[in-house]
PDB file of C-alpha atoms and ligand atoms in Angstrom:
ATOM      1  CA  UNK A 205       0.000   0.000   0.000  1.00 96.00           C
ATOM      2  CA  UNK A 206       1.136   3.560  -0.613  1.00 98.00           C
ATOM      3  CA  UNK A 207       1.441   5.984   2.309  1.00 98.00           C
ATOM      4  CA  UNK A 208      -1.598   7.872   0.978  1.00 97.00           C
ATOM      5  CA  UNK A 209      -3.649   4.636   1.114  1.00 98.00           C
ATOM      6  CA  UNK A 210      -2.451   3.764   4.633  1.00 98.00           C
ATOM      7  CA  UNK A 211      -3.306   7.248   5.948  1.00 98.00           C
ATOM      8  CA  UNK A 212      -6.652   7.301   4.110  1.00 97.00           C
ATOM      9  CA  UNK A 213      -7.705   3.844   5.419  1.00 98.00           C
ATOM     10  CA  UNK A 214      -6.531   4.648   8.960  1.00 98.00           C
ATOM     11  CA  UNK A 215      -8.339   7.960   9.238  1.00 97.00           C
ATOM     12  CA  UNK A 216     -11.475   6.799   7.391  1.00 96.00           C
ATOM     13  CA  UNK A 217     -12.063   3.512   9.243  1.00 97.00           C
ATOM     14  CA  UNK A 218     -10.501   4.014  12.663  1.00 97.00           C
ATOM     15  CA  UNK A 219     -11.084   6.585  15.398  1.00 96.00           C
ATOM     16  CA  UNK A 220      -8.288   8.923  16.396  1.00 94.00           C
ATOM     17  CA  UNK A 221      -8.319   9.258  20.173  1.00 90.00           C
ATOM     18  CA  UNK A 222      -8.537  12.561  22.068  1.00 89.00           C
ATOM     19  CA  UNK A 223      -8.951  14.694  18.932  1.00 89.00           C
ATOM     20  CA  UNK A 224     -11.536  15.956  16.459  1.00 90.00           C
ATOM     21  CA  UNK A 225     -12.097  13.177  13.905  1.00 92.00           C
ATOM     22  CA  UNK A 226     -12.422  15.557  10.952  1.00 93.00           C
ATOM     23  CA  UNK A 227      -9.260  16.346   8.981  1.00 94.00           C
ATOM     24  CA  UNK A 228      -7.169  13.781  10.860  1.00 95.00           C
ATOM     25  CA  UNK A 229      -4.072  12.998   8.803  1.00 96.00           C
ATOM     26  CA  UNK A 230      -1.881  10.758  10.958  1.00 97.00           C
ATOM     27  CA  UNK A 231       1.809  10.324  10.241  1.00 97.00           C
ATOM     28  CA  UNK A 232       2.601   6.954   8.624  1.00 98.00           C
ATOM     29  CA  UNK A 233       5.063   5.271  10.976  1.00 98.00           C
ATOM     30  CA  UNK A 234       7.111   2.439   9.463  1.00 98.00           C
ATOM     31  CA  UNK A 235       9.925   1.627  11.870  1.00 98.00           C
ATOM     32  CA  UNK A 236      11.312   2.321  15.337  1.00 98.00           C
ATOM     33  CA  UNK A 237      14.527   1.360  17.104  1.00 98.00           C
ATOM     34  CA  UNK A 238      16.001   2.450  20.441  1.00 98.00           C
ATOM     35  CA  UNK A 239      14.932   6.077  21.006  1.00 98.00           C
ATOM     36  CA  UNK A 240      14.034   6.825  17.386  1.00 98.00           C
ATOM     37  CA  UNK A 241      11.108   6.224  15.057  1.00 98.00           C
ATOM     38  CA  UNK A 242      10.970   6.601  11.289  1.00 98.00           C
ATOM     39  CA  UNK A 243       8.206   7.802   8.980  1.00 98.00           C
ATOM     40  CA  UNK A 244       7.397   6.495   5.491  1.00 98.00           C
ATOM     41  CA  UNK A 245       9.637   9.051   3.798  1.00 98.00           C
ATOM     42  CA  UNK A 246      12.614   7.694   5.782  1.00 98.00           C
ATOM     43  CA  UNK A 247      12.768  10.678   8.131  1.00 98.00           C
ATOM     44  CA  UNK A 248      14.043   9.706  11.581  1.00 98.00           C
ATOM     45  CA  UNK A 249      12.660  11.327  14.749  1.00 98.00           C
ATOM     46  CA  UNK A 250      13.995  11.315  18.302  1.00 98.00           C
ATOM     47  CA  UNK A 251      11.058   9.849  20.265  1.00 98.00           C
ATOM     48  CA  UNK A 252      11.222  12.256  23.174  1.00 95.00           C
ATOM     49  CA  UNK A 253       7.913  11.138  24.705  1.00 94.00           C
ATOM     50  CA  UNK A 254       8.536   7.405  24.046  1.00 96.00           C
ATOM     51  CA  UNK A 255       5.250   7.289  22.073  1.00 97.00           C
ATOM     52  CA  UNK A 256       2.523   7.659  24.727  1.00 95.00           C
ATOM     53  CA  UNK A 257       5.034   8.000  27.592  1.00 96.00           C
ATOM     54  CA  UNK A 258       5.194   4.214  27.646  1.00 97.00           C
ATOM     55  CA  UNK A 259       8.023   2.667  25.577  1.00 98.00           C
ATOM     56  CA  UNK A 260      10.363   3.083  28.528  1.00 96.00           C
ATOM     57  CA  UNK A 261      12.974   0.526  27.464  1.00 97.00           C
ATOM     58  CA  UNK A 262      13.132   1.783  23.893  1.00 98.00           C
ATOM     59  CA  UNK A 263      11.883   0.373  20.623  1.00 98.00           C
ATOM     60  CA  UNK A 264      12.814  -3.176  19.550  1.00 98.00           C
ATOM     61  CA  UNK A 265      14.341  -4.041  22.913  1.00 98.00           C
ATOM     62  CA  UNK A 266      15.677  -7.546  22.278  1.00 98.00           C
ATOM     63  CA  UNK A 267      15.350  -8.853  25.850  1.00 98.00           C
ATOM     64  CA  UNK A 268      11.685  -7.852  26.006  1.00 98.00           C
ATOM     65  CA  UNK A 269      10.902  -9.284  22.564  1.00 98.00           C
ATOM     66  CA  UNK A 270      12.600 -12.575  23.426  1.00 98.00           C
ATOM     67  CA  UNK A 271      10.689 -12.837  26.714  1.00 97.00           C
ATOM     68  CA  UNK A 272       7.398 -12.302  24.866  1.00 98.00           C
ATOM     69  CA  UNK A 273       8.278 -14.902  22.201  1.00 98.00           C
ATOM     70  CA  UNK A 274       9.377 -17.408  24.842  1.00 98.00           C
ATOM     71  CA  UNK A 275       6.128 -16.967  26.775  1.00 98.00           C
ATOM     72  CA  UNK A 276       4.028 -17.240  23.601  1.00 98.00           C
ATOM     73  CA  UNK A 277       5.820 -20.518  22.800  1.00 98.00           C
ATOM     74  CA  UNK A 278       5.481 -22.060  26.265  1.00 98.00           C
ATOM     75  CA  UNK A 279       2.079 -20.877  27.514  1.00 98.00           C
ATOM     76  CA  UNK A 280       0.384 -18.154  25.454  1.00 97.00           C
ATOM     77  CA  UNK A 281      -2.793 -17.938  27.526  1.00 96.00           C
ATOM     78  CA  UNK A 282      -4.086 -19.123  30.884  1.00 97.00           C
ATOM     79  CA  UNK A 283      -7.488 -18.317  32.381  1.00 97.00           C
ATOM     80  CA  UNK A 284      -7.274 -16.167  35.524  1.00 94.00           C
ATOM     81  CA  UNK A 285      -8.223 -19.060  37.834  1.00 97.00           C
ATOM     82  CA  UNK A 286      -4.875 -20.813  37.272  1.00 98.00           C
ATOM     83  CA  UNK A 287      -1.493 -20.345  38.934  1.00 98.00           C
ATOM     84  CA  UNK A 288       1.394 -19.984  36.500  1.00 98.00           C
ATOM     85  CA  UNK A 289       5.165 -19.552  36.831  1.00 97.00           C
ATOM     86  CA  UNK A 290       5.107 -16.048  35.320  1.00 96.00           C
ATOM     87  CA  UNK A 291       2.268 -14.896  37.538  1.00 97.00           C
ATOM     88  CA  UNK A 292       4.149 -16.039  40.650  1.00 98.00           C
ATOM     89  CA  UNK A 293       7.471 -14.647  39.422  1.00 98.00           C
ATOM     90  CA  UNK A 294       5.953 -11.273  38.516  1.00 97.00           C
ATOM     91  CA  UNK A 295       4.358 -11.015  41.970  1.00 97.00           C
ATOM     92  CA  UNK A 296       7.744 -11.569  43.632  1.00 98.00           C
ATOM     93  CA  UNK A 297       9.403  -8.953  41.413  1.00 98.00           C
ATOM     94  CA  UNK A 298       6.643  -6.405  42.078  1.00 98.00           C
ATOM     95  CA  UNK A 299       7.147  -6.811  45.841  1.00 98.00           C
ATOM     96  CA  UNK A 300      10.779  -5.754  45.325  1.00 98.00           C
ATOM     97  CA  UNK A 301       9.987  -2.435  43.660  1.00 98.00           C
ATOM     98  CA  UNK A 302       6.560  -1.253  44.798  1.00 98.00           C
ATOM     99  CA  UNK A 303       6.166   1.133  47.750  1.00 96.00           C
ATOM    100  CA  UNK A 304       6.071  -0.603  51.134  1.00 93.00           C
ATOM    101  CA  UNK A 305       2.785  -2.272  52.044  1.00 96.00           C
ATOM    102  CA  UNK A 306       1.450  -2.845  48.523  1.00 98.00           C
ATOM    103  CA  UNK A 307       1.314  -6.626  48.463  1.00 97.00           C
ATOM    104  CA  UNK A 308      -1.762  -7.827  46.625  1.00 97.00           C
ATOM    105  CA  UNK A 309      -2.121  -7.509  42.869  1.00 98.00           C
ATOM    106  CA  UNK A 310      -4.960  -7.354  40.381  1.00 98.00           C
ATOM    107  CA  UNK A 311      -3.887  -7.581  36.745  1.00 97.00           C
ATOM    108  CA  UNK A 312      -5.826  -6.123  33.830  1.00 98.00           C
ATOM    109  CA  UNK A 313      -4.965  -4.827  30.381  1.00 97.00           C
ATOM    110  CA  UNK A 314      -4.745  -1.023  30.677  1.00 98.00           C
ATOM    111  CA  UNK A 315      -4.270   1.934  33.000  1.00 98.00           C
ATOM    112  CA  UNK A 316      -7.934   2.761  32.600  1.00 98.00           C
ATOM    113  CA  UNK A 317      -8.980  -0.675  33.859  1.00 98.00           C
ATOM    114  CA  UNK A 318      -6.447  -0.470  36.695  1.00 98.00           C
ATOM    115  CA  UNK A 319      -8.165   2.721  37.903  1.00 98.00           C
ATOM    116  CA  UNK A 320     -11.630   1.269  37.303  1.00 98.00           C
ATOM    117  CA  UNK A 321     -10.690  -1.656  39.582  1.00 98.00           C
ATOM    118  CA  UNK A 322      -9.126   0.664  42.164  1.00 98.00           C
ATOM    119  CA  UNK A 323     -12.335   2.674  42.461  1.00 98.00           C
ATOM    120  CA  UNK A 324     -14.421  -0.496  42.836  1.00 98.00           C
ATOM    121  CA  UNK A 325     -12.038  -1.924  45.439  1.00 98.00           C
ATOM    122  CA  UNK A 326     -12.000   1.356  47.419  1.00 98.00           C
ATOM    123  CA  UNK A 327     -15.793   1.491  47.435  1.00 98.00           C
ATOM    124  CA  UNK A 328     -16.230  -2.163  48.416  1.00 97.00           C
ATOM    125  CA  UNK A 329     -13.529  -2.016  51.092  1.00 97.00           C
ATOM    126  CA  UNK A 330     -14.701   1.200  52.764  1.00 97.00           C
ATOM    127  CA  UNK A 331     -18.428   0.802  52.177  1.00 98.00           C
ATOM    128  CA  UNK A 332     -18.394   4.463  51.071  1.00 98.00           C
ATOM    129  CA  UNK A 333     -18.900   5.680  47.511  1.00 97.00           C
ATOM    130  CA  UNK A 334     -17.594   9.200  46.876  1.00 98.00           C
ATOM    131  CA  UNK A 335     -14.264   9.605  45.135  1.00 98.00           C
ATOM    132  CA  UNK A 336     -12.319  12.864  45.266  1.00 98.00           C
ATOM    133  CA  UNK A 337     -10.266  13.619  42.180  1.00 98.00           C
ATOM    134  CA  UNK A 338      -8.623  16.873  41.050  1.00 98.00           C
ATOM    135  CA  UNK A 339      -9.306  19.132  38.075  1.00 96.00           C
ATOM    136  CA  UNK A 340      -5.866  18.891  36.395  1.00 95.00           C
ATOM    137  CA  UNK A 341      -6.029  15.133  35.978  1.00 97.00           C
ATOM    138  CA  UNK A 342      -6.477  12.264  33.552  1.00 98.00           C
ATOM    139  CA  UNK A 343      -7.413   8.818  34.853  1.00 98.00           C
ATOM    140  CA  UNK A 344      -8.648   6.928  31.786  1.00 97.00           C
ATOM    141  CA  UNK A 345     -11.358   6.525  29.206  1.00 95.00           C
ATOM    142  CA  UNK A 346     -13.886   4.014  30.600  1.00 94.00           C
ATOM    143  CA  UNK A 347     -16.916   5.159  32.616  1.00 95.00           C
ATOM    144  CA  UNK A 348     -15.063   5.323  35.943  1.00 97.00           C
ATOM    145  CA  UNK A 349     -11.766   6.510  34.444  1.00 97.00           C
ATOM    146  CA  UNK A 350     -13.345   9.397  32.568  1.00 97.00           C
ATOM    147  CA  UNK A 351     -15.620  10.281  35.507  1.00 97.00           C
ATOM    148  CA  UNK A 352     -12.497  10.673  37.644  1.00 98.00           C
ATOM    149  CA  UNK A 353     -10.800  12.759  34.949  1.00 97.00           C
ATOM    150  CA  UNK A 354     -10.798  16.440  35.806  1.00 96.00           C
ATOM    151  CA  UNK A 355      -9.698  17.804  32.448  1.00 95.00           C
ATOM    152  CA  UNK A 356     -12.004  18.792  29.542  1.00 94.00           C
ATOM    153  CA  UNK A 357     -11.888  15.322  27.969  1.00 93.00           C
ATOM    154  CA  UNK A 358     -14.662  14.429  30.456  1.00 95.00           C
ATOM    155  CA  UNK A 359     -17.083  17.101  29.265  1.00 94.00           C
ATOM    156  CA  UNK A 360     -18.089  15.403  26.007  1.00 91.00           C
ATOM    157  CA  UNK A 361     -19.360  12.231  27.711  1.00 91.00           C
ATOM    158  CA  UNK A 362     -21.362  13.864  30.499  1.00 93.00           C
ATOM    159  CA  UNK A 363     -23.669  12.708  31.920  1.00 91.00           C
ATOM    160  CA  UNK A 364     -24.324   9.336  30.236  1.00 87.00           C
ATOM    161  CA  UNK A 365     -20.815   7.959  29.781  1.00 90.00           C
ATOM    162  CA  UNK A 366     -19.584   8.235  33.354  1.00 90.00           C
ATOM    163  CA  UNK A 367     -20.204   6.930  36.874  1.00 93.00           C
ATOM    164  CA  UNK A 368     -21.698   8.978  39.722  1.00 95.00           C
ATOM    165  CA  UNK A 369     -20.030   9.942  42.945  1.00 97.00           C
ATOM    166  CA  UNK A 370     -16.845  11.677  41.788  1.00 98.00           C
ATOM    167  CA  UNK A 371     -16.242  15.179  43.113  1.00 98.00           C
ATOM    168  CA  UNK A 372     -13.372  17.460  42.198  1.00 98.00           C
ATOM    169  CA  UNK A 373     -10.852  19.164  44.424  1.00 98.00           C
ATOM    170  CA  UNK A 374      -8.615  22.036  43.348  1.00 96.00           C
ATOM    171  CA  UNK A 375      -5.458  20.786  41.700  1.00 94.00           C
ATOM    172  CA  UNK A 376      -2.007  21.334  43.128  1.00 95.00           C
ATOM    173  CA  UNK A 377      -0.492  23.638  40.528  1.00 93.00           C
ATOM    174  CA  UNK A 378       2.083  26.045  41.871  1.00 91.00           C
ATOM    175  CA  UNK A 379       2.488  27.708  38.457  1.00 89.00           C
ATOM    176  CA  UNK A 380      -1.206  28.530  38.094  1.00 91.00           C
ATOM    177  CA  UNK A 381      -2.569  28.187  41.614  1.00 91.00           C
ATOM    178  CA  UNK A 382      -6.336  27.556  41.537  1.00 91.00           C
ATOM    179  CA  UNK A 383      -6.668  29.220  44.968  1.00 89.00           C
ATOM    180  CA  UNK A 384      -4.890  32.457  44.101  1.00 79.00           C
ATOM    181  CA  UNK A 385      -6.035  34.214  47.257  1.00 68.00           C
ATOM    182  CA  UNK A 386      -3.938  31.860  49.343  1.00 62.00           C
ATOM    183  CA  UNK A 387      -0.889  33.853  48.184  1.00 61.00           C
ATOM    184  CA  UNK A 388       1.333  35.047  49.728  1.00 66.00           C
ATOM    185  CA  UNK A 389       2.181  32.226  52.080  1.00 74.00           C
ATOM    186  CA  UNK A 390       0.396  29.428  50.245  1.00 83.00           C
ATOM    187  CA  UNK A 391       0.166  27.010  53.212  1.00 86.00           C
ATOM    188  CA  UNK A 392      -0.813  24.372  50.643  1.00 92.00           C
ATOM    189  CA  UNK A 393      -4.421  25.515  50.803  1.00 93.00           C
ATOM    190  CA  UNK A 394      -5.173  23.090  47.945  1.00 95.00           C
ATOM    191  CA  UNK A 395      -4.599  20.065  50.178  1.00 96.00           C
ATOM    192  CA  UNK A 396      -6.273  21.636  53.215  1.00 96.00           C
ATOM    193  CA  UNK A 397      -9.347  22.150  51.058  1.00 96.00           C
ATOM    194  CA  UNK A 398      -9.465  18.387  50.446  1.00 98.00           C
ATOM    195  CA  UNK A 399      -9.927  17.909  54.194  1.00 98.00           C
ATOM    196  CA  UNK A 400     -12.748  20.468  54.105  1.00 97.00           C
ATOM    197  CA  UNK A 401     -14.370  18.490  51.284  1.00 98.00           C
ATOM    198  CA  UNK A 402     -14.023  15.153  53.097  1.00 98.00           C
ATOM    199  CA  UNK A 403     -15.589  16.528  56.262  1.00 97.00           C
ATOM    200  CA  UNK A 404     -18.445  18.317  54.511  1.00 98.00           C
ATOM    201  CA  UNK A 405     -19.269  15.705  51.886  1.00 97.00           C
ATOM    202  CA  UNK A 406     -19.194  12.596  54.086  1.00 95.00           C
ATOM    203  CA  UNK A 407     -19.151   9.150  52.455  1.00 97.00           C
ATOM    204  CA  UNK A 408     -15.751   9.712  50.818  1.00 98.00           C
ATOM    205  CA  UNK A 409     -14.068   6.381  50.020  1.00 98.00           C
ATOM    206  CA  UNK A 410     -10.861   7.595  48.387  1.00 98.00           C
ATOM    207  CA  UNK A 411      -8.817  10.397  46.920  1.00 98.00           C
ATOM    208  CA  UNK A 412      -7.376   9.509  43.504  1.00 98.00           C
ATOM    209  CA  UNK A 413      -4.421  11.488  42.218  1.00 98.00           C
ATOM    210  CA  UNK A 414      -1.397  11.409  39.966  1.00 98.00           C
ATOM    211  CA  UNK A 415       1.496  12.081  42.398  1.00 98.00           C
ATOM    212  CA  UNK A 416       3.243  13.894  39.526  1.00 98.00           C
ATOM    213  CA  UNK A 417       0.550  15.017  37.085  1.00 98.00           C
ATOM    214  CA  UNK A 418       1.168  13.740  33.547  1.00 96.00           C
ATOM    215  CA  UNK A 419      -0.811  14.947  30.533  1.00 95.00           C
ATOM    216  CA  UNK A 420      -2.093  17.986  32.425  1.00 95.00           C
ATOM    217  CA  UNK A 421       1.284  19.603  32.732  1.00 93.00           C
ATOM    218  CA  UNK A 422       3.959  17.534  34.564  1.00 95.00           C
ATOM    219  CA  UNK A 423       2.995  19.202  37.840  1.00 96.00           C
ATOM    220  CA  UNK A 424       5.250  18.401  40.788  1.00 97.00           C
ATOM    221  CA  UNK A 425       3.691  19.065  44.211  1.00 96.00           C
ATOM    222  CA  UNK A 426       5.583  20.923  46.953  1.00 95.00           C
ATOM    223  CA  UNK A 427       7.281  18.587  49.450  1.00 95.00           C
ATOM    224  CA  UNK A 428       4.592  19.024  52.107  1.00 96.00           C
ATOM    225  CA  UNK A 429       1.663  18.114  49.849  1.00 97.00           C
ATOM    226  CA  UNK A 430       1.618  14.300  49.785  1.00 98.00           C
ATOM    227  CA  UNK A 431       2.662  13.745  53.428  1.00 98.00           C
ATOM    228  CA  UNK A 432      -0.111  16.164  54.499  1.00 98.00           C
ATOM    229  CA  UNK A 433      -2.624  14.385  52.238  1.00 98.00           C
ATOM    230  CA  UNK A 434      -1.604  11.035  53.781  1.00 98.00           C
ATOM    231  CA  UNK A 435      -2.223  12.526  57.248  1.00 98.00           C
ATOM    232  CA  UNK A 436      -5.628  13.969  56.263  1.00 98.00           C
ATOM    233  CA  UNK A 437      -6.724  10.665  54.722  1.00 98.00           C
ATOM    234  CA  UNK A 438      -5.535   8.628  57.732  1.00 98.00           C
ATOM    235  CA  UNK A 439      -7.393  10.893  60.150  1.00 98.00           C
ATOM    236  CA  UNK A 440     -10.603  10.637  58.119  1.00 98.00           C
ATOM    237  CA  UNK A 441     -10.480   6.938  57.104  1.00 97.00           C
ATOM    238  CA  UNK A 442     -10.149   7.770  53.429  1.00 98.00           C
ATOM    239  CA  UNK A 443      -7.955   5.739  51.054  1.00 98.00           C
ATOM    240  CA  UNK A 444      -5.341   7.186  48.714  1.00 98.00           C
ATOM    241  CA  UNK A 445      -5.252   5.814  45.170  1.00 98.00           C
ATOM    242  CA  UNK A 446      -1.968   6.833  43.509  1.00 98.00           C
ATOM    243  CA  UNK A 447      -2.372   6.724  39.739  1.00 98.00           C
ATOM    244  CA  UNK A 448       1.154   5.952  38.544  1.00 98.00           C
ATOM    245  CA  UNK A 449       0.114   4.804  35.082  1.00 98.00           C
ATOM    246  CA  UNK A 450       2.406   7.430  33.618  1.00 98.00           C
ATOM    247  CA  UNK A 451       4.699   8.412  36.502  1.00 98.00           C
ATOM    248  CA  UNK A 452       5.726   4.838  37.433  1.00 98.00           C
ATOM    249  CA  UNK A 453       8.653   2.730  36.254  1.00 97.00           C
ATOM    250  CA  UNK A 454      11.394   5.295  36.660  1.00 96.00           C
ATOM    251  CA  UNK A 455       9.868   8.189  34.730  1.00 96.00           C
ATOM    252  CA  UNK A 456      10.442  10.605  37.640  1.00 97.00           C
ATOM    253  CA  UNK A 457      13.856   9.200  38.604  1.00 97.00           C
ATOM    254  CA  UNK A 458      12.607   6.699  41.202  1.00 98.00           C
ATOM    255  CA  UNK A 459      10.656   3.493  40.680  1.00 98.00           C
ATOM    256  CA  UNK A 460       7.452   5.336  41.561  1.00 98.00           C
ATOM    257  CA  UNK A 461       6.752   9.049  42.024  1.00 98.00           C
ATOM    258  CA  UNK A 462       5.410   8.573  45.573  1.00 98.00           C
ATOM    259  CA  UNK A 463       8.916   7.388  46.566  1.00 98.00           C
ATOM    260  CA  UNK A 464      10.084  11.028  46.360  1.00 98.00           C
ATOM    261  CA  UNK A 465       7.951  11.882  49.398  1.00 98.00           C
ATOM    262  CA  UNK A 466       8.137   8.551  51.224  1.00 95.00           C
ATOM    263  CA  UNK A 467       4.418   7.999  51.386  1.00 96.00           C
ATOM    264  CA  UNK A 468       2.630   4.726  50.752  1.00 96.00           C
ATOM    265  CA  UNK A 469      -0.744   4.878  49.048  1.00 98.00           C
ATOM    266  CA  UNK A 470      -3.416   2.319  49.933  1.00 98.00           C
ATOM    267  CA  UNK A 471      -3.821   1.482  46.248  1.00 98.00           C
ATOM    268  CA  UNK A 472      -1.375   2.108  43.419  1.00 98.00           C
ATOM    269  CA  UNK A 473      -2.344   1.750  39.781  1.00 98.00           C
ATOM    270  CA  UNK A 474       0.032   1.470  36.882  1.00 98.00           C
ATOM    271  CA  UNK A 475       0.359   0.284  33.264  1.00 98.00           C
ATOM    272  CA  UNK A 476       2.374   1.692  30.302  1.00 98.00           C
ATOM    273  CA  UNK A 477       6.048   1.175  31.348  1.00 97.00           C
ATOM    274  CA  UNK A 478       5.246  -2.026  33.262  1.00 98.00           C
ATOM    275  CA  UNK A 479       5.756  -3.910  29.972  1.00 98.00           C
ATOM    276  CA  UNK A 480       7.444  -1.041  28.109  1.00 97.00           C
ATOM    277  CA  UNK A 481       4.025  -1.126  26.345  1.00 97.00           C
ATOM    278  CA  UNK A 482       4.875  -4.064  24.051  1.00 98.00           C
ATOM    279  CA  UNK A 483       1.957  -6.039  25.515  1.00 97.00           C
ATOM    280  CA  UNK A 484      -1.081  -4.613  27.341  1.00 97.00           C
ATOM    281  CA  UNK A 485      -0.895  -4.897  31.140  1.00 98.00           C
ATOM    282  CA  UNK A 486      -2.492  -2.908  33.936  1.00 98.00           C
ATOM    283  CA  UNK A 487      -1.805  -3.352  37.644  1.00 98.00           C
ATOM    284  CA  UNK A 488      -3.890  -2.434  40.674  1.00 98.00           C
ATOM    285  CA  UNK A 489      -1.730  -2.998  43.765  1.00 98.00           C
ATOM    286  CA  UNK A 490      -3.345  -2.864  47.203  1.00 98.00           C
ATOM    287  CA  UNK A 491      -2.304  -3.400  50.775  1.00 96.00           C
ATOM    288  CA  UNK A 492      -3.042  -6.856  52.169  1.00 89.00           C
ATOM    289  CA  UNK A 493      -5.045  -5.444  55.098  1.00 67.00           C
ATOM    290  CA  UNK A 494      -5.013  -1.688  54.906  1.00 50.00           C
ATOM    291  CA  UNK A 495      -3.097  -0.403  57.921  1.00 47.00           C
ATOM    292  CA  UNK A 496      -4.733   2.942  57.229  1.00 46.00           C
ATOM    293  CA  UNK A 497      -8.202   1.732  58.187  1.00 41.00           C
TER     294      UNK A 497
HETATM  295  C1  PLP B 680      -2.228   9.125  34.642  1.00 59.78           C
HETATM  296  C2  PLP B 680      -2.940   8.211  33.691  1.00 59.78           C
HETATM  297  N1  PLP B 680      -3.904   7.397  34.153  1.00 59.78           N
HETATM  298  C3  PLP B 680      -4.564   6.546  33.345  1.00 59.78           C
HETATM  299  C4  PLP B 680      -4.274   6.469  32.006  1.00 59.78           C
HETATM  300  C5  PLP B 680      -5.016   5.487  31.132  1.00 59.78           C
HETATM  301  O1  PLP B 680      -4.164   4.452  30.770  1.00 59.78           O
HETATM  302  P1  PLP B 680      -4.457   3.548  29.469  1.00 59.78           P
HETATM  303  O2  PLP B 680      -4.293   4.455  28.295  1.00 59.78           O
HETATM  304  O3  PLP B 680      -3.422   2.462  29.546  1.00 59.78           O
HETATM  305  O4  PLP B 680      -5.837   3.025  29.608  1.00 59.78           O
HETATM  306  C6  PLP B 680      -3.281   7.295  31.461  1.00 59.78           C
HETATM  307  C7  PLP B 680      -2.962   7.245  30.014  1.00 59.78           C
HETATM  308  O5  PLP B 680      -2.361   8.112  29.459  1.00 59.78           O
HETATM  309  C8  PLP B 680      -2.599   8.194  32.318  1.00 59.78           C
HETATM  310  O6  PLP B 680      -1.650   9.003  31.869  1.00 59.78           O
END
C-alpha cells in the first residue's frame, strides 16, 4: 500500500483518540529502534515522549521481545483461575519495587482498567462511595476513568458515559494556583481544602491522584503536599489511590513518584512502562489489610 492509502484507510475507518475526527491525517510510521522512530519518507525522529510515555525501554528491545516470544511458545494464555510460573514470578518482582505495604495484585490490560478496579475496590472495602479527584487530571477513558478525569476530555461524555459519585478538588499547581487568594504564604491551601471536602461531603471512600501530574502539565507538588494528604486521609479513614500509570517505572527518577515523598498509598495503579508497552498490562496494587483503616 502507498502511504496515501495507509493514511486514508486509517483515518477513514478508525477513530483517532482525544482529537476531532475531521481532517485527521496521521503520520505513517514504518519503523522504530532504540529512542528513534521513522516515517514512510525515511525521516528519523527522536522519540522524546517514548510514544505515549510508555516505551520506557526503547523500541525493539531484544530482551523484552525474546521474553514475549518465549512466553508465547510455552504458555500463550491461561485463564485467571490458574497459577502460572510467570504470575508467581511477577508477583515476587513487584514486591521488590513497589512502595512498602502494597502486596496484593490485580492484573488487567490497561491503566484505565487499573483505575476502574481501584475505584471499585475502594468502594467495596470502605463501604463508602464518593471519590475525590482533582481538576488537572487524567485517569482513563472508561466510565469510571473518565468520571475521575478532571480535564475537559470528560465534558463530552457527560452525563451518560460516566459513573456517579466523583467530586473534584482544586489541583495542586504552583504555576497557576487555583486558589490564588492563598498567596502570599500558600500554606498548601489546595490540600487543606481536600480535608474540608471530606468533612463536609461525608461518604468519601478515596482520593485519587497522579502524584506527579502527567498529561495535564507535569505538575510536581511541593514537598509538604503528599505527606499532608496522607495525614488527612488517615485521620478521616479515606484511602489514597496513587495513579502511577504514567509516573511509574522510573519516569520521575525513582521506581514510583510517591517514593520522592516517602508515602505509601493504599492502592497504586500502573500500566504503560510495566511492559514497556509491548503487551497490554495494567496493575492495581493494594495493601493486604489496609493499615490505614
Ligand atoms: C495518569 C494516567 N492514568 C490513566 C491512564 C489510562 O491508561 P491507558 O491508556 O493504559 O488506559 C493514562 C494514560 O495516558 C494516564 O496518563
